[in-house]
Amino acid sequence: MSSLLVNAGSLPNIPWEDRPQTSNPEKEIMWRYSKNPVIPRNLTIHSNSIFNSAVVPFKDGFAGVFRCDDTSRRMNIHAGKSKDGISWSIADKPIEFIKTDPDLPDSEYKYDPRVVFVEDRWYVIWCNGYHGPSLGLGYTFDFEQFYQMENPMMVYNRNGALFPRKIGSNYAMLSRPSDAGHTQFGDIFYSESPDLIYWGKHRHVMAPRSSESAWQSTKIGAGPCPIETAEGWLLFYHGVLTSCNGFVYSFGGALLDLEKPWKVLARSRPYIINPRELYELAGDVPNVTFPCAALTDKDTNRIAVYYGCADTVTGLVFGKADEIIDWIKKNKL
Amino acid sequence: MSSLLVNAGSLPNIPWEDRPQTSNPEKEIMWRYSKNPVIPRNLTIHSNSIFNSAVVPFKDGFAGVFRCDDTSRRMNIHAGKSKDGISWSIADKPIEFIKTDPDLPDSEYKYDPRVVFVEDRWYVIWCNGYHGPSLGLGYTFDFEQFYQMENPMMVYNRNGALFPRKIGSNYAMLSRPSDAGHTQFGDIFYSESPDLIYWGKHRHVMAPRSSESAWQSTKIGAGPCPIETAEGWLLFYHGVLTSCNGFVYSFGGALLDLEKPWKVLARSRPYIINPRELYELAGDVPNVTFPCAALTDKDTNRIAVYYGCADTVTGLVFGKADEIIDWIKKNKL
Amino acid sequence: MSSLLVNAGSLPNIPWEDRPQTSNPEKEIMWRYSKNPVIPRNLTIHSNSIFNSAVVPFKDGFAGVFRCDDTSRRMNIHAGKSKDGISWSIADKPIEFIKTDPDLPDSEYKYDPRVVFVEDRWYVIWCNGYHGPSLGLGYTFDFEQFYQMENPMMVYNRNGALFPRKIGSNYAMLSRPSDAGHTQFGDIFYSESPDLIYWGKHRHVMAPRSSESAWQSTKIGAGPCPIETAEGWLLFYHGVLTSCNGFVYSFGGALLDLEKPWKVLARSRPYIINPRELYELAGDVPNVTFPCAALTDKDTNRIAVYYGCADTVTGLVFGKADEIIDWIKKNKL
Amino acid sequence: MSSLLVNAGSLPNIPWEDRPQTSNPEKEIMWRYSKNPVIPRNLTIHSNSIFNSAVVPFKDGFAGVFRCDDTSRRMNIHAGKSKDGISWSIADKPIEFIKTDPDLPDSEYKYDPRVVFVEDRWYVIWCNGYHGPSLGLGYTFDFEQFYQMENPMMVYNRNGALFPRKIGSNYAMLSRPSDAGHTQFGDIFYSESPDLIYWGKHRHVMAPRSSESAWQSTKIGAGPCPIETAEGWLLFYHGVLTSCNGFVYSFGGALLDLEKPWKVLARSRPYIINPRELYELAGDVPNVTFPCAALTDKDTNRIAVYYGCADTVTGLVFGKADEIIDWIKKNKL
Amino acid sequence: MSSLLVNAGSLPNIPWEDRPQTSNPEKEIMWRYSKNPVIPRNLTIHSNSIFNSAVVPFKDGFAGVFRCDDTSRRMNIHAGKSKDGISWSIADKPIEFIKTDPDLPDSEYKYDPRVVFVEDRWYVIWCNGYHGPSLGLGYTFDFEQFYQMENPMMVYNRNGALFPRKIGSNYAMLSRPSDAGHTQFGDIFYSESPDLIYWGKHRHVMAPRSSESAWQSTKIGAGPCPIETAEGWLLFYHGVLTSCNGFVYSFGGALLDLEKPWKVLARSRPYIINPRELYELAGDVPNVTFPCAALTDKDTNRIAVYYGCADTVTGLVFGKADEIIDWIKKNKL
Amino acid sequence: MSSLLVNAGSLPNIPWEDRPQTSNPEKEIMWRYSKNPVIPRNLTIHSNSIFNSAVVPFKDGFAGVFRCDDTSRRMNIHAGKSKDGISWSIADKPIEFIKTDPDLPDSEYKYDPRVVFVEDRWYVIWCNGYHGPSLGLGYTFDFEQFYQMENPMMVYNRNGALFPRKIGSNYAMLSRPSDAGHTQFGDIFYSESPDLIYWGKHRHVMAPRSSESAWQSTKIGAGPCPIETAEGWLLFYHGVLTSCNGFVYSFGGALLDLEKPWKVLARSRPYIINPRELYELAGDVPNVTFPCAALTDKDTNRIAVYYGCADTVTGLVFGKADEIIDWIKKNKL
């Protein structure tokens, strides 16, 4: 089998379960981990909930940055490590970033991190409180010391996802301009930067859709950082439907042009995962499945996606890159 | 026992369970099927959810029209058949209506069907997307081929329920004028038509009530098509309460005058069913019990009501016509 | 000069002033009466305001139905007569309609009338309070006695305008489905009836437009009853823009297909009249110009439009049918 | 062990379970009763739900006033008695108050009672419908006959909690000024009265907090009547967070100055209890934990708090006064 | 002519103009001062606007307390004096109240004062900022030194109006419970106090009305302090209608029972004054006429009402007590 | 007199009138042009309104970029020229920008321009429609040909104002992040760019204030491009108050640090100009005074500010730089 996963490495120890017998690939292109939630809400001493979290391969195991709301319902991000991607040890204290410039403004809060390796280090990007929701950007070499850089975008913005390599000669990012509250709208935009400090060339990527794909009719946002494949950038992204009882967060997939990622090659009309298990339906925010990280193994095309469940715990779903890409193309809007 | 169910037929194979020992008739006048939900969310290959559905006796078994949202969260209606009213076979594809007039506008979406036999055929009435929520109307002789007629009412309207016979020399319908969103108001109106194309003589039937019957304080709408009884038209109808966390859909019952159905003879102050089982409390829309169909057996006064649960699955409740009518009269507003 | 005004009569005494020298036809296709407001707010003993009113030729002068809010701010419609269309005598008491059927529901309030002659009588159509805003319909032969018929449409509806002749074998009407409050949306629909009682064959005519014609971006509604011309039905219609300080009502013009009036042949991108005189900018509702009646003279192509100003007084504007139609075609969306 | 519970009595039969082995006091300062919900929703013949209820020691057992919504979703309060505080007998009919003055206005509805002994009798205070939500006040000597007094505050007000003794020479109360709907704001105020009829000297006590303690960021309100301790008045109070899917009700604790109770000595940044069990997450209103009563035993420092769960059932949590007070001081805002 | 004005004094120098010839008493029961606005917006050095102000007879002339918003749009109240009630000298600086108790909380802002003489002094009552809009209360003997007392009611409240004598043995006040913003509702309530500090015995007086008197359909509030007449307390009160462009403030009149002022004897269906002059239609808040003070002369039954115009300037209208009372009774709801 | 206007040129022909005798400098630090509005709404053939416009010295006269909404209420910007700054000739057609890069996205609409000379050319910055309100940037050398560059910021943003020189080695801009509608919030931010394409180093400058300066309590935004003075950058900025009838736009002044312009040295508590003339109070949007351009003459310290009036016409006010700066410092928040 030739791999679709361009520039990806081998990851033989990727967390994995085979598709269960009862699962019909036409009905569900990805399937849930049988022991979900993989991370419980009270893993650390002060945690109210652990969800919307970023996981990457690290050394011979895994590392991650986790959204841990504490029992004051303060939002922050914590570092963690794991041998197998299933059993995690997460720091009791939030990450204390070292400022790369003493004039950098402080964060009022941090949430919803993504992590991606670019060139020589791991970049962390998150929603950063700075006179409203903004994007925060930092990096680490070792998941011990983290460095904070300039906020890459104007407020109000959320759901930033950095690409794992430059596009042309520029760094590239997806993000969603937003407002200061429970935003009722949201498109995905693409931006570039020569230096990760100054950003421009903003291009519109995707807008919500209406009744022909209602799970993504209110707003959409990038999930894990885009995954390079022979068929284009594979993007898992969340979509929101507004019911009479509030927001429902599902997620689907899209393929973006490799060199002009603001061009959408295909985008799934159906969702891939929607809230239907009890730990996704009931919790601090009912009816949320929100992906923030994906592991891949180029040798087997395996993909494991970590996603927040009901803003309370973390779940895990599995799939095969080739099957997912075929499915997106066959089910595109 | 003389039957209250006028013009109804015998239905010895009506789905049925006797009232359980633990059920107190003064506390609950109808009781749930012990194996609820009777129809699971994923019965068809593309279904996200199956609920708010219409079931009728057909030949020696049952047929129905089902609201099946697919995994793109598109709303549509599908035909189905069953031997026993419990085990259903539902078509993977939505009903493709044959237009009775080529100039008929297309539907943008369809949901919440009711089905009723009038004169020589089964009429289907549903919420039909046409520049906003409108009513759609069609018919079938065999649940194989379906024909679509003119939309019977102006946008914006929902919850249309046709009467099983003419009132005077006109067809008759209940419906709820509405707006284009998650409507915050809603009364039940009655209308007539000589030909099912042109409609008029609109009469107000019932308005929501306030704190003296708060489960129906925000809006109300007809459930199954009205059931003719010696005491008047028996109408199951849903009512909505607005909590700080959204809408709660319960349902109660009313009796309408046989010849002037816009006159309300009695209307239940308490609800009959409200969301309290887990499959009613958690799902795509928490806290919804929404009746769309009723089977009756004139020989035993048995009634079986199919209702949508949490906008996700379909439930079944049982009761006796005589007991329900007595209870409505005793508990009337 | 051959007339464009099909089926219209001669009206040599149409109220009229020639275009003033300072008026540039490219800039303003219609011009205001120099003594506006033509009807003051306090003409009758109890009136708070007189506006949004219907005027027609009658015998050797003019008659009309006027919206007169009283000093309790109750909304009702009053009959009036005039020799010259300028000086009006309006009844102190509202019209008391004789019901054509004793079962007709009462009106809770009446406002925004239109009047049109069809076949043998003058029809009056207005917004009629019946469990929310509905359409009311009646007729008169003499502007002394008025008869009320069935409400022609379901609640919630406003801005009904009857066509002056049948389309095919049916009566025809424009209206705007609505909700129960200060509606934030509104499209114009077309409906037919064989008998003015039962209505159906509803067709969508026009929707609001967005930034390319922002004066009509929130909602639109028919003004005077459509005027038959050789080029199609000439429709003056109001459009609403939502500023940060509320609604602004302007009006423009459209041409509808003579036999299929739901087909729009042309529709003006610019407005014809917008609020800019002090009596249009300040009053009970600032920034409203709302047309409800048009007089025409086939011999001269003259048109005189009566329109409500700031929901307080009545204004008058003049134009030439041929110029207006040319302008609509040249400035169409 | 010297008791912190000033003026409290011995209550050896206080409902109690020891902290379970699996409970970490640093993680949760109070722990749930293992057989929660202690009072089910359908205990009385007409009850839809029993929650937000007041319990006190009475004779050799316990008495209480309970919010019982009936199956018409009418809100009212019922008297009840219990030997052990676990098994309750609640009256089928609501309390019928005897008016102390025949001119007293009637209640439109009653909900969310608190009960406290002051001087010579038990006072009941509740949310009383009187042209909107107001406070109601009454008393009983025997939980058989109840007397209603003047409403102690202007509408709109909720969550009144009387102090168990006078402050200086005046009666004292906490309450939360409110509006007429699902209020989006709410601070706790303190007021005094010489005679329980006329009230004044209103003082601001606490406001909601923002992201540093987000569980109490929308509004807050007093829970059980304040408990006198050597360290100040111990107040359990609820706080509300607004998620994109509605309100979440948690509760924490505060210490108020003994003589100037509007001065806050300490206030917990973390919540003590938040919705996380299924009976707290799903029900008539998901995600509600709402305390209304506390029992104390001065000999053991034991505290048992009754709280409403999902506006549907009643739960019970346990803790030790000394531990709770230490924890509030250590975790104060 | 026997006077209707009970307990009122002679005021031969009351500002006055006779009804103009063009004014029809059936059309307008009160008439405007020909030189309105009587007080311009920029009378003091820092004033942005002067409106909603209280005027009383004082010594051989007049004194008053005036709402003067400054050019920072801060709201405060200033003392002023006048020989004739027309030409005013108003202090550049706001009133600095001397606290009668050092623990009294500070005011965040003050607006909309009323002034009334009770027993031995002039009481001032206003809207007082204290964690939201509250009522403020103070007194003066000389309009030089002012003393501030306890806030008489809980937040949120506005439009307090003290009665000029005790009712029974208690002081009495009208007020309007409110919320913290541009309140969308509002009824008038009555309350009593033995000492002006502690308040109770709250009674509902009047609610808004709907379409039968739409000028008072959103909310209502007391205007000047009630005027004692042989026919009952004469109350001028404002009413608000919500148009699509915001609030419209008009005012009407009511008669309250002399000994039980919460009983309404008559209440005018039409307004007395509504915004129709340019200085009432355009200004900081368009379409506001808001009365706060009334002068009376018992010898002539003359009444002069001062009212805020467009929240910008102060106007004056005149009428005769006997005519106004007759008109209210003849035009009552 | 030594000039405060650093880097400014002589402008002896600046439009000017001396302060009128009746104007008190303590009351109003700037005064209106006696012939306001200086630009009428209908100056061009298709204009509905001309306001919020940018004016600069050009050759021996003046040039400008004007917001001209046309009679379709489309928003666009037009070039214009004038000998004296009073009498203007404005192009009938909007500016057609030449794209500096063919991949530049199109503008959906343009409004609210500012113009400033930096280094070698005139830069134009405006609100540019690109999937919502964004900033647009372009330049011209001659006001004949205009070139469009990359949008300098992410959507959603408005009120961009470029500094007339680099700060350090970077270009600098003020702007206001926003949302997609009639935004209810808005702070001023500062950003830098090395090349006018990539932007970063975003810094918060000023937030709205509450009741201590209520004219700027809802949102604020930069007016004309900042003016360099010996005392700091002089910034005229608009502020918005939300009344019950919508937004009120006034403007005040601030001084920003010359080298770190995100540091506010002083900011006026009172407004400088607020809506009070009829052409400011009535028009397409009542109650708006919105400055976009300032001319300065270093020899006389004269400043002339052009401002939009009621979103309909353009006004002109005059003042002296030294007096204004003194006044800001004396009246600072």
Short mmCIF file of C-alpha atoms in Angstrom, two decimals, chain C residues 38-132:
data_model
loop_
_atom_site.label_atom_id
_atom_site.label_comp_id
_atom_site.label_asym_id
_atom_site.label_seq_id
_atom_site.Cartn_x
_atom_site.Cartn_y
_atom_site.Cartn_z
CA VAL C 38 -51.42 67.30 1.65
CA ILE C 39 -53.33 65.89 4.64
CA PRO C 40 -52.33 67.15 8.12
CA ARG C 41 -52.26 64.93 11.21
CA ASN C 42 -55.13 66.60 13.00
CA LEU C 43 -57.78 66.88 10.30
CA THR C 44 -60.42 65.03 12.30
CA ILE C 45 -61.43 65.73 15.85
CA HIS C 46 -59.82 62.64 17.37
CA SER C 47 -56.98 61.99 14.97
CA ASN C 48 -53.42 61.70 16.18
CA SER C 49 -52.22 61.12 12.63
CA ILE C 50 -53.55 60.43 9.10
CA PHE C 51 -51.28 58.49 6.77
CA ASN C 52 -50.86 55.26 4.72
CA SER C 53 -54.13 55.96 2.99
CA ALA C 54 -56.04 54.86 -0.11
CA VAL C 55 -57.50 57.29 -2.64
CA VAL C 56 -59.51 56.57 -5.82
CA PRO C 57 -61.50 58.56 -8.40
CA PHE C 58 -65.15 58.56 -7.42
CA LYS C 59 -68.01 60.18 -9.33
CA ASP C 60 -66.82 63.63 -10.35
CA GLY C 61 -64.29 63.81 -7.54
CA PHE C 62 -62.43 61.45 -5.27
CA ALA C 63 -63.06 59.11 -2.38
CA GLY C 64 -60.73 57.32 -0.05
CA VAL C 65 -60.14 55.13 2.95
CA PHE C 66 -57.72 56.63 5.43
CA ARG C 67 -55.67 55.26 8.28
CA CYS C 68 -56.49 57.54 11.22
CA ASP C 69 -54.80 56.67 14.50
CA ASP C 70 -56.69 58.41 17.29
CA THR C 71 -55.23 60.08 20.35
CA SER C 72 -55.39 56.77 22.19
CA ARG C 73 -53.12 55.55 19.40
CA ARG C 74 -55.79 53.08 18.31
CA MET C 75 -55.49 52.17 14.64
CA ASN C 76 -58.55 52.31 12.40
CA ILE C 77 -59.71 53.22 8.90
CA HIS C 78 -62.10 56.04 7.97
CA ALA C 79 -63.92 56.99 4.78
CA GLY C 80 -63.41 60.38 3.17
CA LYS C 81 -64.34 62.42 0.11
CA SER C 82 -62.79 65.26 -1.83
CA LYS C 83 -63.59 67.42 -4.83
CA ASP C 84 -60.00 67.84 -5.93
CA GLY C 85 -57.96 65.14 -4.18
CA ILE C 86 -56.26 67.86 -2.15
CA SER C 87 -58.86 69.13 0.27
CA TRP C 88 -60.41 66.23 2.14
CA SER C 89 -63.39 65.70 4.35
CA ILE C 90 -62.80 62.62 6.49
CA ALA C 91 -65.38 61.02 8.77
CA ASP C 92 -64.80 61.42 12.50
CA LYS C 93 -65.85 57.82 13.09
CA PRO C 94 -64.21 54.69 11.71
CA ILE C 95 -65.95 52.66 9.03
CA GLU C 96 -68.43 50.22 10.51
CA PHE C 97 -68.40 47.24 8.20
CA ILE C 98 -71.53 45.18 7.61
CA LYS C 99 -70.58 41.52 7.83
CA THR C 100 -71.49 39.47 4.77
CA ASP C 101 -71.65 36.44 7.04
CA PRO C 102 -72.65 36.70 10.73
CA ASP C 103 -69.94 34.20 11.67
CA LEU C 104 -67.17 36.49 10.47
CA PRO C 105 -64.70 37.19 13.25
CA ASP C 106 -64.41 40.74 14.56
CA SER C 107 -61.42 42.96 13.85
CA GLU C 108 -59.21 43.88 16.77
CA TYR C 109 -57.80 46.81 14.77
CA LYS C 110 -57.43 47.94 11.16
CA TYR C 111 -54.67 49.78 9.34
CA ASP C 112 -52.87 50.49 6.03
CA PRO C 113 -55.80 50.19 3.58
CA ARG C 114 -55.64 49.85 -0.20
CA VAL C 115 -58.69 50.36 -2.46
CA VAL C 116 -59.22 49.09 -6.01
CA PHE C 117 -62.15 48.79 -8.40
CA VAL C 118 -62.71 45.26 -9.71
CA GLU C 119 -65.60 44.42 -12.01
CA ASP C 120 -68.47 46.17 -10.28
CA ARG C 121 -67.34 47.55 -6.96
CA TRP C 122 -64.57 49.02 -4.87
CA TYR C 123 -62.64 46.51 -2.84
CA VAL C 124 -60.88 47.57 0.33
CA ILE C 125 -58.02 45.49 1.66
CA TRP C 126 -56.21 46.31 4.89
CA CYS C 127 -54.20 44.88 7.76
CA ASN C 128 -56.78 43.36 10.07
CA GLY C 129 -56.20 42.37 13.69
CA TYR C 130 -57.25 38.76 14.17
CA HIS C 131 -55.02 36.91 16.63
CA GLY C 132 -52.21 38.91 15.11
#
